[in-house]
Amino acid sequence: MINKKNSLNKEVINEKMTLAEVVKEYPQTIPFLNDFHLDYCCGGHEAIDKTAKELGLDAKQLVENLNKIANKPMIGDVDRVKDIERFEKLSVDEMIDDIQETHHVYERELMDKIEDSLNKILLVHYPHHGQELTKLHHLYAQLKADLEEHFAKEERLTFPLMHKNPIPSVDDIKRVQQLEEEHSKAGDLIKEIQELTNNFTLPDDACRTYQYTFETMEALFNDIFIHIFKENSVLFPEYYEMKDGCKKSCRA
């Protein structure tokens, strides 16, 4: 158990923790992880030292930076922290409804806006940025289609099944695990887009619509990261635990 009552500069995060565990205990680290493109949702279940080695980062420095953030009084991004803390206190049924009412609705709105503006800049900026924008258009279309199909599967099949079967069977768990696999596929597409755009770096001749497209896409991805984190690291593990009849009330 991690002690969340920190004293200043106390080491509450270590190299053997996963980034998913870090975010679950200290959601205020999310902006830092996003800024450095560190995956805490789809690929957030490996130890920090292993993740750092794979990315060529200094694990000790990474942990030190995370501890500084975890020990600081929360000033900015309080709403995001409170949202995750609120979410963790919900029942499985409440988590399911909350995800649909917040992330699914918001992400659908953003996806439609991005599709429209991306088509505009593809046409206007094709002479100078046609190769990059064509690839971006293709990758985004694939991501949007995958997410729309994923949301439909969750809303019409898997989530109703979870509501209906609060104590899951082995088959129920396998169906939910399929969603985690789909999350990984979406995460891979997002990484491709981030690499293609150099993490949304605008060209010198970018117009306001170009800027809007990149800003909105980045906002979409940041929401998807939190969305997937909530499902992979909070909702689904909570549901899996129900298989043994152990609810929150019986956990230490």
PDB file of C-alpha atoms in Angstrom:
ATOM      1  CA  MET A   1       0.000   0.000   0.000  1.00  0.00           C
ATOM      2  CA  ILE A   2       1.351   3.404  -0.973  1.00  0.00           C
ATOM      3  CA  ASN A   3       1.228   6.129   1.657  1.00  0.00           C
ATOM      4  CA  LYS A   4      -0.474   9.116   0.050  1.00  0.00           C
ATOM      5  CA  LYS A   5       0.135  11.376   3.059  1.00  0.00           C
ATOM      6  CA  ASN A   6       3.470  12.632   1.828  1.00  0.00           C
ATOM      7  CA  SER A   7       5.980  14.844   3.513  1.00  0.00           C
ATOM      8  CA  LEU A   8       7.932  17.173   1.226  1.00  0.00           C
ATOM      9  CA  ASN A   9      10.506  15.352  -0.956  1.00  0.00           C
ATOM     10  CA  LYS A  10       9.519  11.963   0.420  1.00  0.00           C
ATOM     11  CA  GLU A  11      10.059   9.119  -2.028  1.00  0.00           C
ATOM     12  CA  VAL A  12       6.566   7.764  -2.596  1.00  0.00           C
ATOM     13  CA  ILE A  13       7.286   6.481  -6.115  1.00  0.00           C
ATOM     14  CA  ASN A  14       9.984   3.936  -6.928  1.00  0.00           C
ATOM     15  CA  GLU A  15      11.419   2.247 -10.025  1.00  0.00           C
ATOM     16  CA  LYS A  16       9.477  -0.980  -9.487  1.00  0.00           C
ATOM     17  CA  MET A  17       6.102   0.729  -9.655  1.00  0.00           C
ATOM     18  CA  THR A  18       4.260   0.905 -12.977  1.00  0.00           C
ATOM     19  CA  LEU A  19       3.142   4.164 -14.541  1.00  0.00           C
ATOM     20  CA  ALA A  20      -0.456   2.968 -14.207  1.00  0.00           C
ATOM     21  CA  GLU A  21       0.079   2.576 -10.452  1.00  0.00           C
ATOM     22  CA  VAL A  22       1.644   6.026 -10.288  1.00  0.00           C
ATOM     23  CA  VAL A  23      -1.322   7.659 -12.016  1.00  0.00           C
ATOM     24  CA  LYS A  24      -3.819   5.750  -9.904  1.00  0.00           C
ATOM     25  CA  GLU A  25      -2.243   7.107  -6.714  1.00  0.00           C
ATOM     26  CA  TYR A  26      -1.028  10.462  -8.055  1.00  0.00           C
ATOM     27  CA  PRO A  27      -3.181  11.659 -10.981  1.00  0.00           C
ATOM     28  CA  GLN A  28      -1.385  15.013 -10.890  1.00  0.00           C
ATOM     29  CA  THR A  29       1.507  13.303 -12.729  1.00  0.00           C
ATOM     30  CA  ILE A  30      -0.596  12.951 -15.903  1.00  0.00           C
ATOM     31  CA  PRO A  31       0.438  16.265 -17.556  1.00  0.00           C
ATOM     32  CA  PHE A  32       4.121  15.416 -17.020  1.00  0.00           C
ATOM     33  CA  LEU A  33       3.641  11.947 -18.524  1.00  0.00           C
ATOM     34  CA  ASN A  34       1.752  13.428 -21.482  1.00  0.00           C
ATOM     35  CA  ASP A  35       4.448  16.050 -22.078  1.00  0.00           C
ATOM     36  CA  PHE A  36       7.103  13.333 -22.294  1.00  0.00           C
ATOM     37  CA  HIS A  37       4.829  10.921 -24.173  1.00  0.00           C
ATOM     38  CA  LEU A  38       5.041   8.236 -21.507  1.00  0.00           C
ATOM     39  CA  ASP A  39       2.288   5.657 -21.845  1.00  0.00           C
ATOM     40  CA  TYR A  40       0.366   5.127 -18.604  1.00  0.00           C
ATOM     41  CA  CYS A  41      -2.747   3.589 -20.163  1.00  0.00           C
ATOM     42  CA  CYS A  42      -2.201   0.862 -22.797  1.00  0.00           C
ATOM     43  CA  GLY A  43       1.450   0.176 -22.005  1.00  0.00           C
ATOM     44  CA  GLY A  44       1.469   1.384 -18.438  1.00  0.00           C
ATOM     45  CA  HIS A  45       1.765  -1.979 -16.728  1.00  0.00           C
ATOM     46  CA  GLU A  46       5.523  -2.475 -16.890  1.00  0.00           C
ATOM     47  CA  ALA A  47       7.861  -1.354 -14.109  1.00  0.00           C
ATOM     48  CA  ILE A  48       9.270   2.149 -14.488  1.00  0.00           C
ATOM     49  CA  ASP A  49      12.858   0.882 -14.693  1.00  0.00           C
ATOM     50  CA  LYS A  50      11.960  -1.411 -17.596  1.00  0.00           C
ATOM     51  CA  THR A  51       9.969   1.301 -19.378  1.00  0.00           C
ATOM     52  CA  ALA A  52      12.825   3.773 -18.966  1.00  0.00           C
ATOM     53  CA  LYS A  53      15.359   1.286 -20.339  1.00  0.00           C
ATOM     54  CA  GLU A  54      13.207   0.610 -23.401  1.00  0.00           C
ATOM     55  CA  LEU A  55      12.906   4.345 -24.089  1.00  0.00           C
ATOM     56  CA  GLY A  56      16.531   5.182 -23.336  1.00  0.00           C
ATOM     57  CA  LEU A  57      15.627   7.276 -20.295  1.00  0.00           C
ATOM     58  CA  ASP A  58      17.307   7.613 -16.918  1.00  0.00           C
ATOM     59  CA  ALA A  59      15.009   5.702 -14.553  1.00  0.00           C
ATOM     60  CA  LYS A  60      16.347   7.414 -11.433  1.00  0.00           C
ATOM     61  CA  GLN A  61      15.818  10.867 -12.924  1.00  0.00           C
ATOM     62  CA  LEU A  62      12.321   9.905 -14.069  1.00  0.00           C
ATOM     63  CA  VAL A  63      11.399   8.656 -10.596  1.00  0.00           C
ATOM     64  CA  GLU A  64      12.891  11.786  -9.034  1.00  0.00           C
ATOM     65  CA  ASN A  65      10.769  14.016 -11.283  1.00  0.00           C
ATOM     66  CA  LEU A  66       7.630  12.009 -10.523  1.00  0.00           C
ATOM     67  CA  ASN A  67       8.292  12.224  -6.791  1.00  0.00           C
ATOM     68  CA  LYS A  68       8.670  15.996  -7.013  1.00  0.00           C
ATOM     69  CA  ILE A  69       5.257  16.237  -8.643  1.00  0.00           C
ATOM     70  CA  ALA A  70       3.660  13.761  -6.229  1.00  0.00           C
ATOM     71  CA  ASN A  71       4.961  15.736  -3.236  1.00  0.00           C
ATOM     72  CA  LYS A  72       3.877  19.151  -4.483  1.00  0.00           C
ATOM     73  CA  PRO A  73       0.579  20.661  -3.328  1.00  0.00           C
ATOM     74  CA  MET A  74      -1.929  20.386  -6.154  1.00  0.00           C
ATOM     75  CA  ILE A  75      -2.312  23.789  -7.792  1.00  0.00           C
ATOM     76  CA  GLY A  76      -3.083  23.182 -11.436  1.00  0.00           C
ATOM     77  CA  ASP A  77      -5.115  20.371 -12.987  1.00  0.00           C
ATOM     78  CA  VAL A  78      -7.118  19.872  -9.789  1.00  0.00           C
ATOM     79  CA  ASP A  79     -10.258  18.964 -11.731  1.00  0.00           C
ATOM     80  CA  ARG A  80      -8.541  16.052 -13.475  1.00  0.00           C
ATOM     81  CA  VAL A  81      -7.186  14.738 -10.166  1.00  0.00           C
ATOM     82  CA  LYS A  82     -10.568  15.022  -8.485  1.00  0.00           C
ATOM     83  CA  ASP A  83     -12.232  13.308 -11.445  1.00  0.00           C
ATOM     84  CA  ILE A  84      -9.995  10.238 -11.178  1.00  0.00           C
ATOM     85  CA  GLU A  85     -10.331  10.111  -7.390  1.00  0.00           C
ATOM     86  CA  ARG A  86     -14.111  10.373  -7.790  1.00  0.00           C
ATOM     87  CA  PHE A  87     -14.124   7.642 -10.431  1.00  0.00           C
ATOM     88  CA  GLU A  88     -12.185   5.213  -8.234  1.00  0.00           C
ATOM     89  CA  LYS A  89     -14.907   5.411  -5.571  1.00  0.00           C
ATOM     90  CA  LEU A  90     -17.718   4.387  -7.937  1.00  0.00           C
ATOM     91  CA  SER A  91     -19.239   0.934  -8.221  1.00  0.00           C
ATOM     92  CA  VAL A  92     -18.639  -1.068 -11.409  1.00  0.00           C
ATOM     93  CA  ASP A  93     -22.099  -0.172 -12.731  1.00  0.00           C
ATOM     94  CA  GLU A  94     -21.519   3.505 -11.986  1.00  0.00           C
ATOM     95  CA  MET A  95     -18.086   3.434 -13.652  1.00  0.00           C
ATOM     96  CA  ILE A  96     -19.595   1.975 -16.820  1.00  0.00           C
ATOM     97  CA  ASP A  97     -22.284   4.648 -17.013  1.00  0.00           C
ATOM     98  CA  ASP A  98     -19.809   7.409 -16.185  1.00  0.00           C
ATOM     99  CA  ILE A  99     -17.431   6.422 -18.989  1.00  0.00           C
ATOM    100  CA  GLN A 100     -20.232   6.459 -21.544  1.00  0.00           C
ATOM    101  CA  GLU A 101     -21.654   9.778 -20.360  1.00  0.00           C
ATOM    102  CA  THR A 102     -18.300  11.558 -20.256  1.00  0.00           C
ATOM    103  CA  HIS A 103     -15.556  10.096 -22.438  1.00  0.00           C
ATOM    104  CA  HIS A 104     -17.696   8.522 -25.164  1.00  0.00           C
ATOM    105  CA  VAL A 105     -19.763  11.674 -25.661  1.00  0.00           C
ATOM    106  CA  TYR A 106     -16.802  14.064 -25.549  1.00  0.00           C
ATOM    107  CA  GLU A 107     -14.552  11.973 -27.782  1.00  0.00           C
ATOM    108  CA  ARG A 108     -17.253  11.544 -30.431  1.00  0.00           C
ATOM    109  CA  GLU A 109     -17.640  15.337 -30.547  1.00  0.00           C
ATOM    110  CA  LEU A 110     -13.899  15.860 -30.936  1.00  0.00           C
ATOM    111  CA  MET A 111     -13.549  13.153 -33.582  1.00  0.00           C
ATOM    112  CA  ASP A 112     -16.203  14.781 -35.773  1.00  0.00           C
ATOM    113  CA  LYS A 113     -14.578  18.214 -35.419  1.00  0.00           C
ATOM    114  CA  ILE A 114     -11.158  16.821 -36.305  1.00  0.00           C
ATOM    115  CA  GLU A 115     -12.475  14.958 -39.334  1.00  0.00           C
ATOM    116  CA  ASP A 116     -13.940  18.170 -40.750  1.00  0.00           C
ATOM    117  CA  SER A 117     -10.885  20.368 -40.133  1.00  0.00           C
ATOM    118  CA  LEU A 118      -8.415  17.688 -41.264  1.00  0.00           C
ATOM    119  CA  ASN A 119     -10.204  17.405 -44.603  1.00  0.00           C
ATOM    120  CA  LYS A 120      -9.936  21.191 -45.001  1.00  0.00           C
ATOM    121  CA  ILE A 121      -6.186  21.387 -44.375  1.00  0.00           C
ATOM    122  CA  LEU A 122      -5.595  18.327 -46.570  1.00  0.00           C
ATOM    123  CA  LEU A 123      -7.094  20.256 -49.485  1.00  0.00           C
ATOM    124  CA  VAL A 124      -5.593  23.686 -48.750  1.00  0.00           C
ATOM    125  CA  HIS A 125      -2.084  22.581 -47.760  1.00  0.00           C
ATOM    126  CA  TYR A 126      -1.720  19.613 -50.129  1.00  0.00           C
ATOM    127  CA  PRO A 127       0.794  21.357 -52.449  1.00  0.00           C
ATOM    128  CA  HIS A 128       3.376  21.746 -49.671  1.00  0.00           C
ATOM    129  CA  HIS A 129       2.441  19.082 -47.108  1.00  0.00           C
ATOM    130  CA  GLY A 130       0.563  16.516 -49.166  1.00  0.00           C
ATOM    131  CA  GLN A 131       2.651  13.489 -48.183  1.00  0.00           C
ATOM    132  CA  GLU A 132       2.381  14.053 -44.428  1.00  0.00           C
ATOM    133  CA  LEU A 133      -1.271  15.098 -44.512  1.00  0.00           C
ATOM    134  CA  THR A 134      -2.280  12.154 -46.697  1.00  0.00           C
ATOM    135  CA  LYS A 135      -0.661   9.756 -44.233  1.00  0.00           C
ATOM    136  CA  LEU A 136      -2.216  11.617 -41.293  1.00  0.00           C
ATOM    137  CA  HIS A 137      -5.629  11.519 -42.967  1.00  0.00           C
ATOM    138  CA  HIS A 138      -5.327   7.767 -43.465  1.00  0.00           C
ATOM    139  CA  LEU A 139      -4.154   7.036 -39.910  1.00  0.00           C
ATOM    140  CA  TYR A 140      -6.799   9.270 -38.356  1.00  0.00           C
ATOM    141  CA  ALA A 141      -9.564   7.712 -40.456  1.00  0.00           C
ATOM    142  CA  GLN A 142      -8.469   4.277 -39.234  1.00  0.00           C
ATOM    143  CA  LEU A 143      -8.346   5.442 -35.608  1.00  0.00           C
ATOM    144  CA  LYS A 144     -11.771   7.084 -35.823  1.00  0.00           C
ATOM    145  CA  ALA A 145     -13.324   3.984 -37.393  1.00  0.00           C
ATOM    146  CA  ASP A 146     -11.742   1.709 -34.784  1.00  0.00           C
ATOM    147  CA  LEU A 147     -12.906   3.895 -31.889  1.00  0.00           C
ATOM    148  CA  GLU A 148     -16.450   4.219 -33.229  1.00  0.00           C
ATOM    149  CA  GLU A 149     -16.699   0.443 -33.607  1.00  0.00           C
ATOM    150  CA  HIS A 150     -15.115  -0.019 -30.175  1.00  0.00           C
ATOM    151  CA  PHE A 151     -17.619   2.340 -28.530  1.00  0.00           C
ATOM    152  CA  ALA A 152     -20.506   0.532 -30.233  1.00  0.00           C
ATOM    153  CA  LYS A 153     -19.205  -2.818 -28.988  1.00  0.00           C
ATOM    154  CA  GLU A 154     -18.863  -1.485 -25.446  1.00  0.00           C
ATOM    155  CA  GLU A 155     -22.240   0.250 -25.362  1.00  0.00           C
ATOM    156  CA  ARG A 156     -24.316  -2.450 -27.053  1.00  0.00           C
ATOM    157  CA  LEU A 157     -22.577  -5.671 -26.052  1.00  0.00           C
ATOM    158  CA  THR A 158     -19.857  -5.716 -23.406  1.00  0.00           C
ATOM    159  CA  PHE A 159     -21.071  -3.065 -20.964  1.00  0.00           C
ATOM    160  CA  PRO A 160     -24.652  -4.444 -20.893  1.00  0.00           C
ATOM    161  CA  LEU A 161     -23.135  -7.878 -20.278  1.00  0.00           C
ATOM    162  CA  MET A 162     -21.142  -6.494 -17.353  1.00  0.00           C
ATOM    163  CA  HIS A 163     -24.307  -4.907 -15.953  1.00  0.00           C
ATOM    164  CA  LYS A 164     -26.189  -8.185 -16.365  1.00  0.00           C
ATOM    165  CA  ASN A 165     -23.450 -10.394 -14.913  1.00  0.00           C
ATOM    166  CA  PRO A 166     -21.964  -8.566 -11.893  1.00  0.00           C
ATOM    167  CA  ILE A 167     -20.046 -11.727 -10.996  1.00  0.00           C
ATOM    168  CA  PRO A 168     -18.249 -12.585 -14.241  1.00  0.00           C
ATOM    169  CA  SER A 169     -17.687 -16.006 -15.706  1.00  0.00           C
ATOM    170  CA  VAL A 170     -14.441 -16.932 -17.442  1.00  0.00           C
ATOM    171  CA  ASP A 171     -16.117 -16.175 -20.783  1.00  0.00           C
ATOM    172  CA  ASP A 172     -17.272 -12.776 -19.523  1.00  0.00           C
ATOM    173  CA  ILE A 173     -13.720 -11.906 -18.533  1.00  0.00           C
ATOM    174  CA  LYS A 174     -12.415 -12.977 -21.945  1.00  0.00           C
ATOM    175  CA  ARG A 175     -14.907 -10.644 -23.625  1.00  0.00           C
ATOM    176  CA  VAL A 176     -13.754  -7.738 -21.481  1.00  0.00           C
ATOM    177  CA  GLN A 177     -10.111  -8.579 -22.170  1.00  0.00           C
ATOM    178  CA  GLN A 178     -10.854  -8.182 -25.878  1.00  0.00           C
ATOM    179  CA  LEU A 179     -11.519  -4.515 -25.141  1.00  0.00           C
ATOM    180  CA  GLU A 180      -8.038  -4.201 -23.641  1.00  0.00           C
ATOM    181  CA  GLU A 181      -6.574  -5.628 -26.849  1.00  0.00           C
ATOM    182  CA  GLU A 182      -8.517  -3.046 -28.856  1.00  0.00           C
ATOM    183  CA  HIS A 183      -7.182  -0.320 -26.563  1.00  0.00           C
ATOM    184  CA  SER A 184      -3.642  -1.406 -27.437  1.00  0.00           C
ATOM    185  CA  LYS A 185      -4.416  -1.183 -31.151  1.00  0.00           C
ATOM    186  CA  ALA A 186      -5.763   2.354 -30.703  1.00  0.00           C
ATOM    187  CA  GLY A 187      -2.689   3.243 -28.671  1.00  0.00           C
ATOM    188  CA  ASP A 188      -0.413   2.061 -31.476  1.00  0.00           C
ATOM    189  CA  LEU A 189      -2.252   4.240 -34.011  1.00  0.00           C
ATOM    190  CA  ILE A 190      -1.986   7.245 -31.694  1.00  0.00           C
ATOM    191  CA  LYS A 191       1.770   6.713 -31.373  1.00  0.00           C
ATOM    192  CA  GLU A 192       2.080   6.573 -35.171  1.00  0.00           C
ATOM    193  CA  ILE A 193       0.239   9.882 -35.465  1.00  0.00           C
ATOM    194  CA  GLN A 194       2.395  11.470 -32.766  1.00  0.00           C
ATOM    195  CA  GLU A 195       5.561  10.347 -34.561  1.00  0.00           C
ATOM    196  CA  LEU A 196       4.278  11.475 -37.968  1.00  0.00           C
ATOM    197  CA  THR A 197       3.433  14.968 -36.707  1.00  0.00           C
ATOM    198  CA  ASN A 198       6.519  15.220 -34.471  1.00  0.00           C
ATOM    199  CA  ASN A 199       4.146  15.470 -31.521  1.00  0.00           C
ATOM    200  CA  PHE A 200       1.922  18.023 -33.264  1.00  0.00           C
ATOM    201  CA  THR A 201       4.673  20.399 -34.348  1.00  0.00           C
ATOM    202  CA  LEU A 202       3.153  22.893 -36.792  1.00  0.00           C
ATOM    203  CA  PRO A 203       4.875  23.748 -40.100  1.00  0.00           C
ATOM    204  CA  ASP A 204       5.952  27.358 -40.569  1.00  0.00           C
ATOM    205  CA  ASP A 205       3.102  28.067 -43.000  1.00  0.00           C
ATOM    206  CA  ALA A 206       0.384  26.533 -40.818  1.00  0.00           C
ATOM    207  CA  CYS A 207      -2.929  28.377 -40.866  1.00  0.00           C
ATOM    208  CA  ARG A 208      -5.363  28.740 -37.978  1.00  0.00           C
ATOM    209  CA  THR A 209      -7.280  25.625 -39.095  1.00  0.00           C
ATOM    210  CA  TYR A 210      -4.043  23.624 -39.133  1.00  0.00           C
ATOM    211  CA  GLN A 211      -3.352  24.768 -35.564  1.00  0.00           C
ATOM    212  CA  TYR A 212      -6.929  23.999 -34.498  1.00  0.00           C
ATOM    213  CA  THR A 213      -6.706  20.500 -35.983  1.00  0.00           C
ATOM    214  CA  PHE A 214      -3.523  19.665 -34.108  1.00  0.00           C
ATOM    215  CA  GLU A 215      -4.736  21.187 -30.835  1.00  0.00           C
ATOM    216  CA  THR A 216      -8.042  19.323 -31.013  1.00  0.00           C
ATOM    217  CA  MET A 217      -6.349  16.053 -31.919  1.00  0.00           C
ATOM    218  CA  GLU A 218      -3.988  16.420 -28.969  1.00  0.00           C
ATOM    219  CA  ALA A 219      -6.973  17.115 -26.676  1.00  0.00           C
ATOM    220  CA  LEU A 220      -8.667  13.980 -28.033  1.00  0.00           C
ATOM    221  CA  PHE A 221      -5.605  11.837 -27.402  1.00  0.00           C
ATOM    222  CA  ASN A 222      -5.158  13.153 -23.861  1.00  0.00           C
ATOM    223  CA  ASP A 223      -8.770  12.290 -23.080  1.00  0.00           C
ATOM    224  CA  ILE A 224      -8.371   8.844 -24.640  1.00  0.00           C
ATOM    225  CA  PHE A 225      -5.340   8.196 -22.417  1.00  0.00           C
ATOM    226  CA  ILE A 226      -7.370   8.930 -19.279  1.00  0.00           C
ATOM    227  CA  HIS A 227     -10.339   7.003 -20.671  1.00  0.00           C
ATOM    228  CA  ILE A 228      -8.258   3.881 -21.325  1.00  0.00           C
ATOM    229  CA  PHE A 229      -6.502   4.233 -17.976  1.00  0.00           C
ATOM    230  CA  LYS A 230      -9.854   4.280 -16.178  1.00  0.00           C
ATOM    231  CA  GLU A 231     -10.963   1.117 -17.968  1.00  0.00           C
ATOM    232  CA  ASN A 232      -7.711  -0.878 -17.980  1.00  0.00           C
ATOM    233  CA  SER A 233      -6.478   0.072 -14.501  1.00  0.00           C
ATOM    234  CA  VAL A 234      -9.660   0.730 -12.511  1.00  0.00           C
ATOM    235  CA  LEU A 235     -12.905  -0.585 -14.026  1.00  0.00           C
ATOM    236  CA  PHE A 236     -11.747  -3.877 -15.525  1.00  0.00           C
ATOM    237  CA  PRO A 237      -9.613  -5.013 -12.539  1.00  0.00           C
ATOM    238  CA  GLU A 238     -12.541  -4.155 -10.259  1.00  0.00           C
ATOM    239  CA  TYR A 239     -14.840  -6.286 -12.420  1.00  0.00           C
ATOM    240  CA  TYR A 240     -12.371  -9.180 -12.561  1.00  0.00           C
ATOM    241  CA  GLU A 241     -12.176  -9.202  -8.758  1.00  0.00           C
ATOM    242  CA  MET A 242     -15.927  -9.782  -8.603  1.00  0.00           C
ATOM    243  CA  LYS A 243     -15.314 -13.273  -9.973  1.00  0.00           C
ATOM    244  CA  ASP A 244     -14.243 -14.304  -6.475  1.00  0.00           C
ATOM    245  CA  GLY A 245     -17.098 -12.376  -4.885  1.00  0.00           C
ATOM    246  CA  CYS A 246     -14.748  -9.753  -3.427  1.00  0.00           C
ATOM    247  CA  LYS A 247     -16.204  -6.268  -3.607  1.00  0.00           C
ATOM    248  CA  LYS A 248     -14.743  -2.994  -2.363  1.00  0.00           C
ATOM    249  CA  SER A 249     -16.274  -3.561   1.045  1.00  0.00           C
ATOM    250  CA  CYS A 250     -14.196  -6.679   1.646  1.00  0.00           C
ATOM    251  CA  ARG A 251     -10.872  -5.247   0.462  1.00  0.00           C
ATOM    252  CA  ALA A 252      -8.282  -4.009   2.924  1.00  0.00           C
TER     253      ALA A 252
END
